[in-house]
PDB file of C-alpha atoms and ligand atoms in Angstrom:
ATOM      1  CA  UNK W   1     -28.887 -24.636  71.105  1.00 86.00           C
ATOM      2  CA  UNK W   2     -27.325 -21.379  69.720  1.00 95.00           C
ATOM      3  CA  UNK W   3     -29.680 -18.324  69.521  1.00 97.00           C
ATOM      4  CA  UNK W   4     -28.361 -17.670  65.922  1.00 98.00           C
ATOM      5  CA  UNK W   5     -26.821 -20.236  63.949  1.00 98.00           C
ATOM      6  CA  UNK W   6     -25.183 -19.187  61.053  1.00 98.00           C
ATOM      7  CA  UNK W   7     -24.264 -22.154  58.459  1.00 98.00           C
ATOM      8  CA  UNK W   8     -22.079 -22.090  55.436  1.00 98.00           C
ATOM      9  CA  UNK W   9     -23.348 -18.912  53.798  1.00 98.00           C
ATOM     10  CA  UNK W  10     -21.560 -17.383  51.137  1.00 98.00           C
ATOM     11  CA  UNK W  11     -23.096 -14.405  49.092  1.00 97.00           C
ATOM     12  CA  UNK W  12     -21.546 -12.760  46.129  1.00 96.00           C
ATOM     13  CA  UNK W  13     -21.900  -9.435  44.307  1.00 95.00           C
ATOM     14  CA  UNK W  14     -21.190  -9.754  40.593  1.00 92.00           C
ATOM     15  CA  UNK W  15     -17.785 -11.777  41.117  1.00 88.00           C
ATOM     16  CA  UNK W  16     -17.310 -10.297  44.366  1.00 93.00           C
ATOM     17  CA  UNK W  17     -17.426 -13.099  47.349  1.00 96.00           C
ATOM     18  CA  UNK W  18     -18.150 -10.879  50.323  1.00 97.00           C
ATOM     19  CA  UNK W  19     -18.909 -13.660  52.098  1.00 97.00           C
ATOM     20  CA  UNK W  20     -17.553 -17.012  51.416  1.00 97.00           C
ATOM     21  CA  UNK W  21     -19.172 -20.337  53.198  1.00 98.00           C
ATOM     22  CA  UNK W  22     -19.078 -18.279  56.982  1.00 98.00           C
ATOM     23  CA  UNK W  23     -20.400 -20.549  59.827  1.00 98.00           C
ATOM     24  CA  UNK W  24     -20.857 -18.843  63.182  1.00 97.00           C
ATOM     25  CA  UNK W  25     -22.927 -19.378  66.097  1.00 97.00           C
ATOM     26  CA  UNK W  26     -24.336 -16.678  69.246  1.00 98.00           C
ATOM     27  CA  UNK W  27     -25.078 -18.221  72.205  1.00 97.00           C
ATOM     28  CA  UNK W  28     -28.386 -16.643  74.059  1.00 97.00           C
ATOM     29  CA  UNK W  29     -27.327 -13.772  76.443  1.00 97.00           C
ATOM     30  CA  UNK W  30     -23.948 -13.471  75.479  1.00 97.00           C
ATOM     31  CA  UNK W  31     -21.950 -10.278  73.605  1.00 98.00           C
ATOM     32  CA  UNK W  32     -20.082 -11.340  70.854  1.00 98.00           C
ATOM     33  CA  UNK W  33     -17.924  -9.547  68.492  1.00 97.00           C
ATOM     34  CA  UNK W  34     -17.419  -9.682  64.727  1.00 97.00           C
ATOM     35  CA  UNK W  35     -14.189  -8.093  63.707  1.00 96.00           C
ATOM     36  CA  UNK W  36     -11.950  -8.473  60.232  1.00 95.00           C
ATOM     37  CA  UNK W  37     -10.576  -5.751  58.050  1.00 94.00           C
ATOM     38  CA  UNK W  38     -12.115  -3.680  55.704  1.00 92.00           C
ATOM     39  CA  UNK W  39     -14.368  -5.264  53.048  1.00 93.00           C
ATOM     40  CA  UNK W  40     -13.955  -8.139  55.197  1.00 96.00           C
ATOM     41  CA  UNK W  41     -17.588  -8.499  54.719  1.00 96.00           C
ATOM     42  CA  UNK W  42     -19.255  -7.915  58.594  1.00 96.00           C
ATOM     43  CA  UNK W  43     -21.900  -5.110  57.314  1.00 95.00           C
ATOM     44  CA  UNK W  44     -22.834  -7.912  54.356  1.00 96.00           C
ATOM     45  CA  UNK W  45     -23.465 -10.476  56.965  1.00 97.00           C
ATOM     46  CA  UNK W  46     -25.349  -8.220  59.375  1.00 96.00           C
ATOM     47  CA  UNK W  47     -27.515  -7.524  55.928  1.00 95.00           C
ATOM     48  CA  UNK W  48     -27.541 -11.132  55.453  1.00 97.00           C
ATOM     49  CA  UNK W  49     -29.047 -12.193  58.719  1.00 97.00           C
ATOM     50  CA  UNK W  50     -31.276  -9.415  58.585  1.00 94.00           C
ATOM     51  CA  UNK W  51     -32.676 -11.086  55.468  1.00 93.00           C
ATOM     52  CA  UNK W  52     -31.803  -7.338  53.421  1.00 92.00           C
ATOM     53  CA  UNK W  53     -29.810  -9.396  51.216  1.00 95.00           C
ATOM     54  CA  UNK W  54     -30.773 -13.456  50.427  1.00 94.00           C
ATOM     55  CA  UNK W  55     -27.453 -15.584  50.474  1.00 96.00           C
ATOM     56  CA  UNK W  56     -26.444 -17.446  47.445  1.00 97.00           C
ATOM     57  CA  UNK W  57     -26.309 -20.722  49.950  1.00 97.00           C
ATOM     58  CA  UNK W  58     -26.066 -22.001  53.302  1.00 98.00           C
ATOM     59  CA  UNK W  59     -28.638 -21.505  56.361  1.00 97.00           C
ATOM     60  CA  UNK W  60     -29.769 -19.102  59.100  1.00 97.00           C
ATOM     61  CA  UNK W  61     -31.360 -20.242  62.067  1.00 97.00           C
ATOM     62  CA  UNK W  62     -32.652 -18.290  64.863  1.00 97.00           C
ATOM     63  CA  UNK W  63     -33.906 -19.555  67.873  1.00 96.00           C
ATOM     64  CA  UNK W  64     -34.185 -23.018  65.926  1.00 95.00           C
ATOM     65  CA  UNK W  65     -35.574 -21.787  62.982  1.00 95.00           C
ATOM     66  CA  UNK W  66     -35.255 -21.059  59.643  1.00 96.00           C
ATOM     67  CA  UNK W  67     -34.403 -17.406  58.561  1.00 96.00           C
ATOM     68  CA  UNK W  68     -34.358 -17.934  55.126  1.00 95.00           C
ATOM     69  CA  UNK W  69     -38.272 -18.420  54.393  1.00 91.00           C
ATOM     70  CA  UNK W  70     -38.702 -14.622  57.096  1.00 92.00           C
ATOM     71  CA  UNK W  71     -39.043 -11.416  54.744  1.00 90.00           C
ATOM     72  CA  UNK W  72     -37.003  -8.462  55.918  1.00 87.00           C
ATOM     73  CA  UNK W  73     -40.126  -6.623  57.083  1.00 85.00           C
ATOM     74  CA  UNK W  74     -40.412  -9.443  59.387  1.00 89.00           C
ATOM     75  CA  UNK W  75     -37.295  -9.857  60.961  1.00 92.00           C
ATOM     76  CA  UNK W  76     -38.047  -7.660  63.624  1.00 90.00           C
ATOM     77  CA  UNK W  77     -41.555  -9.500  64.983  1.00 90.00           C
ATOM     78  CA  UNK W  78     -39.020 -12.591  64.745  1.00 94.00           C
ATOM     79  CA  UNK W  79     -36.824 -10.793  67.233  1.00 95.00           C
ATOM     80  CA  UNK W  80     -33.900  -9.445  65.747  1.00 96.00           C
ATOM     81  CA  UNK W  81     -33.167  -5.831  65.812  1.00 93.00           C
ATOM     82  CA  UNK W  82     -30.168  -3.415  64.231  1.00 90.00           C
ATOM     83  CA  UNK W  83     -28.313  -0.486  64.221  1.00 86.00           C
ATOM     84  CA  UNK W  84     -26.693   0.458  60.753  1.00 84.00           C
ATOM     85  CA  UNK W  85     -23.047   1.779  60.773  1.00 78.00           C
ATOM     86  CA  UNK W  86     -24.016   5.075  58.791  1.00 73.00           C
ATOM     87  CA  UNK W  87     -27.351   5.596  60.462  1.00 77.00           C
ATOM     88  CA  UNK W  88     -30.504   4.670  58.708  1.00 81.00           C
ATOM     89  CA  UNK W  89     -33.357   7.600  59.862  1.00 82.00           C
ATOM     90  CA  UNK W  90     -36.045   9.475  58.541  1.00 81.00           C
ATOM     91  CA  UNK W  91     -34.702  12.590  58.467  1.00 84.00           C
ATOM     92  CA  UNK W  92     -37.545  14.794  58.839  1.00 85.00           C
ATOM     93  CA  UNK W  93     -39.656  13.218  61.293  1.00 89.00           C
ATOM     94  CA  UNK W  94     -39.370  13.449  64.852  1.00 91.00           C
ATOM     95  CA  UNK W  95     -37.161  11.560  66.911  1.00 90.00           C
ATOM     96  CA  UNK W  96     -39.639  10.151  68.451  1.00 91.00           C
ATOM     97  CA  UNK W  97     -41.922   9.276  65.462  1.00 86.00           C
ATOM     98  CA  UNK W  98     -38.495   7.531  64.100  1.00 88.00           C
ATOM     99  CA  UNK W  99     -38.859   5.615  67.444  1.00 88.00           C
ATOM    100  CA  UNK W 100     -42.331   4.788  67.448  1.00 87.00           C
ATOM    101  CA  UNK W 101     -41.382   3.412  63.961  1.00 81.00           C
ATOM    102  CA  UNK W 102     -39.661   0.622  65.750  1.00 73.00           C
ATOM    103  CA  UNK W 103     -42.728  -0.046  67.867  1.00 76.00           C
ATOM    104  CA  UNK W 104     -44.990  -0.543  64.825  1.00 72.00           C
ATOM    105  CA  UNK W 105     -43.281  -4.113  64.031  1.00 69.00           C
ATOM    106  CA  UNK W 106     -44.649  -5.085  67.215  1.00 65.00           C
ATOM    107  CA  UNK W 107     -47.324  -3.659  68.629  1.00 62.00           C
ATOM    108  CA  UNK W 108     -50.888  -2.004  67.262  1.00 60.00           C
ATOM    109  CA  UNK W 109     -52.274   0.530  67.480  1.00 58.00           C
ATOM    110  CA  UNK W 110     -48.201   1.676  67.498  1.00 56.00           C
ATOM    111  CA  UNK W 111     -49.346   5.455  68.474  1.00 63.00           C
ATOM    112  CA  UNK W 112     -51.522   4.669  71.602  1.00 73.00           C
ATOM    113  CA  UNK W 113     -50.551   6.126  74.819  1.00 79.00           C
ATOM    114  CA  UNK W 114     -49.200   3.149  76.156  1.00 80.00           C
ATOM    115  CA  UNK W 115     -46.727   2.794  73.414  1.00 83.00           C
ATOM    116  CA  UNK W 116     -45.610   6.496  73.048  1.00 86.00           C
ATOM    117  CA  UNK W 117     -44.901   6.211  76.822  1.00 87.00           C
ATOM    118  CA  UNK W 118     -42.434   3.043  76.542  1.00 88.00           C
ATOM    119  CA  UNK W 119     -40.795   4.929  73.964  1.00 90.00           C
ATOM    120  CA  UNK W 120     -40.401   8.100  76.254  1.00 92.00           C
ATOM    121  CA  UNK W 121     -39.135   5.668  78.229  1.00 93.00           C
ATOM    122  CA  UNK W 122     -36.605   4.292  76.032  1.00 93.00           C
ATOM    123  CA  UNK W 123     -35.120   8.053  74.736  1.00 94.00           C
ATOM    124  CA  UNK W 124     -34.484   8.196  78.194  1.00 95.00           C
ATOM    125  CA  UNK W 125     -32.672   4.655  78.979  1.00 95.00           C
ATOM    126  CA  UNK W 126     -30.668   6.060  75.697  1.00 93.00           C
ATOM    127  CA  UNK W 127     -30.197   9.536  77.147  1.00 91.00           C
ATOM    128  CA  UNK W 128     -31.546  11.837  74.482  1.00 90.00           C
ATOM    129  CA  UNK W 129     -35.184  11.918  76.214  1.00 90.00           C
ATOM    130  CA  UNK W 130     -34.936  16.535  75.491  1.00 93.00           C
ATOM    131  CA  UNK W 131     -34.793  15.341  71.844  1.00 88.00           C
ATOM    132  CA  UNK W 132     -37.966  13.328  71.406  1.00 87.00           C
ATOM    133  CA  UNK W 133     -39.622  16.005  69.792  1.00 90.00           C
ATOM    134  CA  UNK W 134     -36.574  17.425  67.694  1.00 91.00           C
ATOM    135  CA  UNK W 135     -36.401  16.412  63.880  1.00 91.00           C
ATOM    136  CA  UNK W 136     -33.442  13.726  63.314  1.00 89.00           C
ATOM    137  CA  UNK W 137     -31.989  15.826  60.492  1.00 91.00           C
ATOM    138  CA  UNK W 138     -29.485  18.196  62.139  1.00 86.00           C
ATOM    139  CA  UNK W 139     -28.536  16.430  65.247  1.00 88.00           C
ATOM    140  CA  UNK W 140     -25.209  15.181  65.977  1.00 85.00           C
ATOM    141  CA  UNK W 141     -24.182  11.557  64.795  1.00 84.00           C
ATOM    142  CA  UNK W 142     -23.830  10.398  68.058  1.00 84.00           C
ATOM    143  CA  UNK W 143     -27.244  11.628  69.137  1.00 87.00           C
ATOM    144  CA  UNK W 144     -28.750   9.533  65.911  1.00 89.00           C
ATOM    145  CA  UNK W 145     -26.876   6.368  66.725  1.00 88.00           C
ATOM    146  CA  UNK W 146     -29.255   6.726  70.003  1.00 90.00           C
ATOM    147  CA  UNK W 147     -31.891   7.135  68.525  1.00 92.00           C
ATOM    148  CA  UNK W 148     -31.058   4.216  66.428  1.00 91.00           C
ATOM    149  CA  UNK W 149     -30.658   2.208  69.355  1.00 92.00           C
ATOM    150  CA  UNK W 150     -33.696   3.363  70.655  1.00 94.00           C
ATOM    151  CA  UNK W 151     -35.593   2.480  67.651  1.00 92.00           C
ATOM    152  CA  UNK W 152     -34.039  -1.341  67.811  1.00 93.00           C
ATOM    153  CA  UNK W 153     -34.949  -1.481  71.282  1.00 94.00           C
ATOM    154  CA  UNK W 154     -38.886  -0.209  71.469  1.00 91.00           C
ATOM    155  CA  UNK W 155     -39.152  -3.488  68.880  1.00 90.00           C
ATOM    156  CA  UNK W 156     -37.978  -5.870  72.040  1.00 91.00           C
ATOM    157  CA  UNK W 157     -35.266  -7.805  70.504  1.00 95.00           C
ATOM    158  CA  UNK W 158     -33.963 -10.814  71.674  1.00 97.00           C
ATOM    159  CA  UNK W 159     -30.840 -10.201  69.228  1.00 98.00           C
ATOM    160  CA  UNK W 160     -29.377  -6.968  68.940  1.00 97.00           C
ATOM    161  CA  UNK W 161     -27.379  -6.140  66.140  1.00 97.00           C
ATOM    162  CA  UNK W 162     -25.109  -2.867  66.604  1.00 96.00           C
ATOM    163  CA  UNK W 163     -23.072  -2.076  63.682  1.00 93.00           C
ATOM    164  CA  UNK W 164     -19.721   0.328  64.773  1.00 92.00           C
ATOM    165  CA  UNK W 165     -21.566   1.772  67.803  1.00 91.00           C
ATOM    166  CA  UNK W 166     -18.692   3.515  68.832  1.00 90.00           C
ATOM    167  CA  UNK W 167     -18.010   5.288  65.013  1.00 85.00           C
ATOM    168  CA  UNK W 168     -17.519   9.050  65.565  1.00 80.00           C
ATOM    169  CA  UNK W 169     -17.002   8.621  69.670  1.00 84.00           C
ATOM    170  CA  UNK W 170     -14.233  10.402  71.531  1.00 84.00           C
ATOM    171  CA  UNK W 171     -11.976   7.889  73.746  1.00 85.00           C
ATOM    172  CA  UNK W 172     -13.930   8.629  76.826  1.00 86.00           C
ATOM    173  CA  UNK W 173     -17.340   8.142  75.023  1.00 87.00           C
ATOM    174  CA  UNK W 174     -15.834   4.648  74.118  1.00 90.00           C
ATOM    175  CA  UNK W 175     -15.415   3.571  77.663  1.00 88.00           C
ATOM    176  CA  UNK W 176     -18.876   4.539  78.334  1.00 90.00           C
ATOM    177  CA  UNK W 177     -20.237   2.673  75.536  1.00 92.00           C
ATOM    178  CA  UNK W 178     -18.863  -0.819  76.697  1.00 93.00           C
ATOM    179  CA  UNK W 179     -20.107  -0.456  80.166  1.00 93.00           C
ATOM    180  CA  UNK W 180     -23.823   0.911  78.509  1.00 93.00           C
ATOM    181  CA  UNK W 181     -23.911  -1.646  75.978  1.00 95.00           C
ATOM    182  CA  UNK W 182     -23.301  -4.104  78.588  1.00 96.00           C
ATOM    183  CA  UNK W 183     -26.066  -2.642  81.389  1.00 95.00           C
ATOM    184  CA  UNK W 184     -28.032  -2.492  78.426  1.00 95.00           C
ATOM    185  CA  UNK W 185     -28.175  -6.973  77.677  1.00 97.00           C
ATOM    186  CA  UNK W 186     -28.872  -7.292  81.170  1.00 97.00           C
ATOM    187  CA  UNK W 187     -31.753  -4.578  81.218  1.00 96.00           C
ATOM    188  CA  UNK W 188     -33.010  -6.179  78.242  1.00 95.00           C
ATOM    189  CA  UNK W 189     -32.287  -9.408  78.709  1.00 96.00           C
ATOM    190  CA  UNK W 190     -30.377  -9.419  75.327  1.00 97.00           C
ATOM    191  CA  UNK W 191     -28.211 -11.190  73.102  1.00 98.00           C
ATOM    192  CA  UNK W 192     -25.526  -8.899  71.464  1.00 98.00           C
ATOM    193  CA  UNK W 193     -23.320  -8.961  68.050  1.00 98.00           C
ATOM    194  CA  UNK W 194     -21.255  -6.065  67.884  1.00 96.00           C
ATOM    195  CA  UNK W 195     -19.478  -5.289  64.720  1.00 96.00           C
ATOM    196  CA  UNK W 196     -17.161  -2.595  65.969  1.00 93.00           C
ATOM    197  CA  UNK W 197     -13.192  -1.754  64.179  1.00 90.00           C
ATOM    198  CA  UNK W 198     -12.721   0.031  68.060  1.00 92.00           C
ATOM    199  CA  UNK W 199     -10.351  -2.848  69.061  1.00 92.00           C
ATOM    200  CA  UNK W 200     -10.484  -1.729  73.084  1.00 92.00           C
ATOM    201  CA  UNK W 201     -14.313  -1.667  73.336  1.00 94.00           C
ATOM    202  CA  UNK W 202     -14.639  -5.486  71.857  1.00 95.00           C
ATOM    203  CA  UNK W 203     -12.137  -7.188  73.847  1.00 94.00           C
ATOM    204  CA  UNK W 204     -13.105  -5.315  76.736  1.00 95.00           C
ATOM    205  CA  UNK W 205     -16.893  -6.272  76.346  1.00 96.00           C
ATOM    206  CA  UNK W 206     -17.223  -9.706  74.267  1.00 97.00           C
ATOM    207  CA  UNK W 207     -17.049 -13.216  75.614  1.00 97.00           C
ATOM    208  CA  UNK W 208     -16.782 -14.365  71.918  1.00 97.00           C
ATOM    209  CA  UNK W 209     -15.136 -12.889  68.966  1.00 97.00           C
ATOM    210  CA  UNK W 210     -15.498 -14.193  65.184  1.00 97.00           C
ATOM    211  CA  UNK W 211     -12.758 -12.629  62.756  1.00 97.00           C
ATOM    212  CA  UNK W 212     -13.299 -12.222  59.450  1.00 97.00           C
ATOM    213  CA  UNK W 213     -10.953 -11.649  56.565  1.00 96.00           C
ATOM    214  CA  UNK W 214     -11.970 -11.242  52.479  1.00 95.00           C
ATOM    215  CA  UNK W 215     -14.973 -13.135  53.422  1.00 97.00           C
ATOM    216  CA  UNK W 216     -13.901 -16.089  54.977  1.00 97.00           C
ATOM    217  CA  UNK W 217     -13.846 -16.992  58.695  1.00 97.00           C
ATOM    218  CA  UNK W 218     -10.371 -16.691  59.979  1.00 97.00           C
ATOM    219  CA  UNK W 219     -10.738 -17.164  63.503  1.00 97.00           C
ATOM    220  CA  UNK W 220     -13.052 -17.488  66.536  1.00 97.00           C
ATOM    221  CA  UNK W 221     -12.577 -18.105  70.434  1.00 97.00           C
ATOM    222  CA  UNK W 222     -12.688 -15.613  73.575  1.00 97.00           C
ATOM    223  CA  UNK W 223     -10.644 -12.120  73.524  1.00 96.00           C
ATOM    224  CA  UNK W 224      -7.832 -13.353  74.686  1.00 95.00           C
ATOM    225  CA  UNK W 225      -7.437 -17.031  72.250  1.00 96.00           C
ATOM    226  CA  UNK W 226      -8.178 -14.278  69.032  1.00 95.00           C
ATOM    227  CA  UNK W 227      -5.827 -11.291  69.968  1.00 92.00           C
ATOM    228  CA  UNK W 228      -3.077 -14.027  70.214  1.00 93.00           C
ATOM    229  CA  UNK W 229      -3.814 -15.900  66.525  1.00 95.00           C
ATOM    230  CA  UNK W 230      -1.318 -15.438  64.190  1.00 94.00           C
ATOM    231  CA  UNK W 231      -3.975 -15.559  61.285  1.00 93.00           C
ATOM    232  CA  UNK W 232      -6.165 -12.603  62.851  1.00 94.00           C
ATOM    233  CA  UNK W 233      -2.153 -10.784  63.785  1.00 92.00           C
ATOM    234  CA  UNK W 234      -1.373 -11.487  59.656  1.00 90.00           C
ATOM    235  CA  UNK W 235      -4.950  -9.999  58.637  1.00 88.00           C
ATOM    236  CA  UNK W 236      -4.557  -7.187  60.764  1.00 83.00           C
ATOM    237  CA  UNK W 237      -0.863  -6.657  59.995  1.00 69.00           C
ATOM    238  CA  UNK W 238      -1.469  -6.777  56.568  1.00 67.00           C
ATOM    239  CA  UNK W 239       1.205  -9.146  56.188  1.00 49.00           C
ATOM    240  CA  UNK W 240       1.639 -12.402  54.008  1.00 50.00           C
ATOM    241  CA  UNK W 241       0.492 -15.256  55.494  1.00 46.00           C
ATOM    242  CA  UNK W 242       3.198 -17.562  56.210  1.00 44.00           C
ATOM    243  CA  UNK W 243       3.850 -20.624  54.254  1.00 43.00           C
ATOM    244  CA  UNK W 244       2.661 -23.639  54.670  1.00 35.00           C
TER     245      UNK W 244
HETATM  246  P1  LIG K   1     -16.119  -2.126  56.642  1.00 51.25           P
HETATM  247  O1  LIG K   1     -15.417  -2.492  57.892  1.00 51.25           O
HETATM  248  O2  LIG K   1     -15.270  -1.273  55.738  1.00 51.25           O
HETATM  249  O3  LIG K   1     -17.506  -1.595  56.841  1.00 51.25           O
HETATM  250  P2  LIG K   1     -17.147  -4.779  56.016  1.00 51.25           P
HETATM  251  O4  LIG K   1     -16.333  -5.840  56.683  1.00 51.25           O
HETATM  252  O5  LIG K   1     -18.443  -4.427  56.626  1.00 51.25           O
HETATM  253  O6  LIG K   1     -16.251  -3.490  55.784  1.00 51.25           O
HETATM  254  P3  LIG K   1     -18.653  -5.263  53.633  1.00 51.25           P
HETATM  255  O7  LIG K   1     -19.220  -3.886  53.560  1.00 51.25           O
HETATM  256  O8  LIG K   1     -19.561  -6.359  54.074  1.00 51.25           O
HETATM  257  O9  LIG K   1     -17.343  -5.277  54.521  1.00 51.25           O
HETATM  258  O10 LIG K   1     -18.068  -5.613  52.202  1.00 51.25           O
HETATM  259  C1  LIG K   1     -17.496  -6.890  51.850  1.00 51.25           C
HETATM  260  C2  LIG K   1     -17.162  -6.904  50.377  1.00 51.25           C
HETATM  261  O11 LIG K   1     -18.387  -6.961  49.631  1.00 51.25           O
HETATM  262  C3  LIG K   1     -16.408  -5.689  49.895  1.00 51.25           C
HETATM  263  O12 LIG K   1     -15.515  -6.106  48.888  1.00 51.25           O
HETATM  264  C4  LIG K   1     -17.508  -4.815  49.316  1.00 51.25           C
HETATM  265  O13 LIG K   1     -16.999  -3.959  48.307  1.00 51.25           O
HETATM  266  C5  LIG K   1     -18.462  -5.866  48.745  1.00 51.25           C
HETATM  267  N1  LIG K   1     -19.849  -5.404  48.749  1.00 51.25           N
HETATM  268  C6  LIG K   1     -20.616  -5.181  49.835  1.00 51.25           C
HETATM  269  N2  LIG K   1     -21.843  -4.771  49.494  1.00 51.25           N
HETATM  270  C7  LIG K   1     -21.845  -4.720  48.137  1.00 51.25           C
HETATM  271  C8  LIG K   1     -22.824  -4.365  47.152  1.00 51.25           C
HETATM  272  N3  LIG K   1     -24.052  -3.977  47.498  1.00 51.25           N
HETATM  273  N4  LIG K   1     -22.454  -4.425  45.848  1.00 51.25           N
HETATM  274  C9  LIG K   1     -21.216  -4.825  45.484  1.00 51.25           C
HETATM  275  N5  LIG K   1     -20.261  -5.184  46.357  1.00 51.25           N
HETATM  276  C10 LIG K   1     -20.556  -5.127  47.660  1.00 51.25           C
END
């Protein structure tokens, strides 16, 4: 059984489809990749799953049940956690009161010692543990997209959601990322989906990709089956599909 089944959803904005009848599944413990263009409708899906935005029909499961009845404030006690692609902090608290944020969906009293400690802990893992008592606003956008990640991972995901991880990151910063983001599911013991335009990084690190294109599913299968489809070569080329 897949961690996260996702089953015919569509959702529209106005007469926008920005997701039309997507089915996809993540397997426990693996890194998969969703790629497509832009507007292909990744972020909406990410939003959809985390229950931000309700889908006009079809069905989320994760870990064999139902999604669709979990409010988004609970999302995280069911065990899925994200990372937004333009960074989603409060600006003027600490970074690690933004972290200990991502503790409170879990555990109670979220400030005790034993708490603010695994969250030391974490800024560390993450590498920004001389910034724990720095306010967010001002630091680099690389430094918030660890604290980010810290955030997600104080809550003790099972699914981790990272949305462009590697935005704003130099070339050797992106080689770094895919071994970290790897180290990082087996430290956790995570499942990963990795929305990421940063072509190198997902082949090099997903067993699974999922390509989307104006909201519909275009393609799936490992690295290797996708960056050889001539659908996902068309979307990506920008060129007309060919006839039938
Ligand atoms: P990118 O790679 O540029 O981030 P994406 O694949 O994440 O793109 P989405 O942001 O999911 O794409 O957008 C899919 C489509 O849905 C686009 O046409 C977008 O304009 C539309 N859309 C997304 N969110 C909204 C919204 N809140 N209101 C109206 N339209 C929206």
């Amino acid at each position: 059984m897949a961690l996260l089944s996702v089953r015919n959803v569509t959702r529209r904005f106005g007469g926008i489809v920005a997701i039309d009848d997507v089915s996809l599944d993540v397997e426990k413990g693996q890194i998969v990749g969703l790629i497509g263009p832009n507007g292909a409708g990744k972020t909406t899906l990410f939003n959809v799953i985390t229950r931000l935005y309700k889908p006009d029909a079809g069905e989320l499961e994760f870990a064999g049940k139902s999604l669709l009845h979990t409010p988004p404030h609970r999302i995280v006690r069911r065990g899925i956690a994200r990372t937004f692609q333009n960074v989603e902090l409060f600006r003027t608290m600490t970074v690690l009161d933004n972290v200990l944020v991502g503790a409170h969906t879990r555990t109670k009293p979220f400030r005790s010692g034993a708490v603010r400690a695994r969250a030391h802990e974490v800024l560390d893992y993450v590498g920004i543990a001389d910034f724990a008592n720095r306010p967010a606003a001002g630091l680099s956008f690389g430094t918030l997209k660890r604290v980010e990640l810290a955030r997600a991972l104080v809550a003790e995901p099972q699914l981790l959601l990272l949305d462009e991880p590697a935005g704003g990151l130099n070339h050797a910063e992106v080689s770094e990322l895919g071994t970290f983001i790897r180290k990082l599911r087996d430290d956790f013991d995570l499942t990963v989906l990795l929305v990421e335009h940063h072509m190198g990084l997902v082949m090099g690190i997903a067993e699974r990709i999922h390509v989307l294109d104006f909201g519909r599913k275009i393609a799936e299968g490992s690295p290797d089956e996708v960056q050889r489809n001539t659908a996902v070569i068309e979307a990506y080329l920008g060129a007309e599909p060919a006839a039938a």
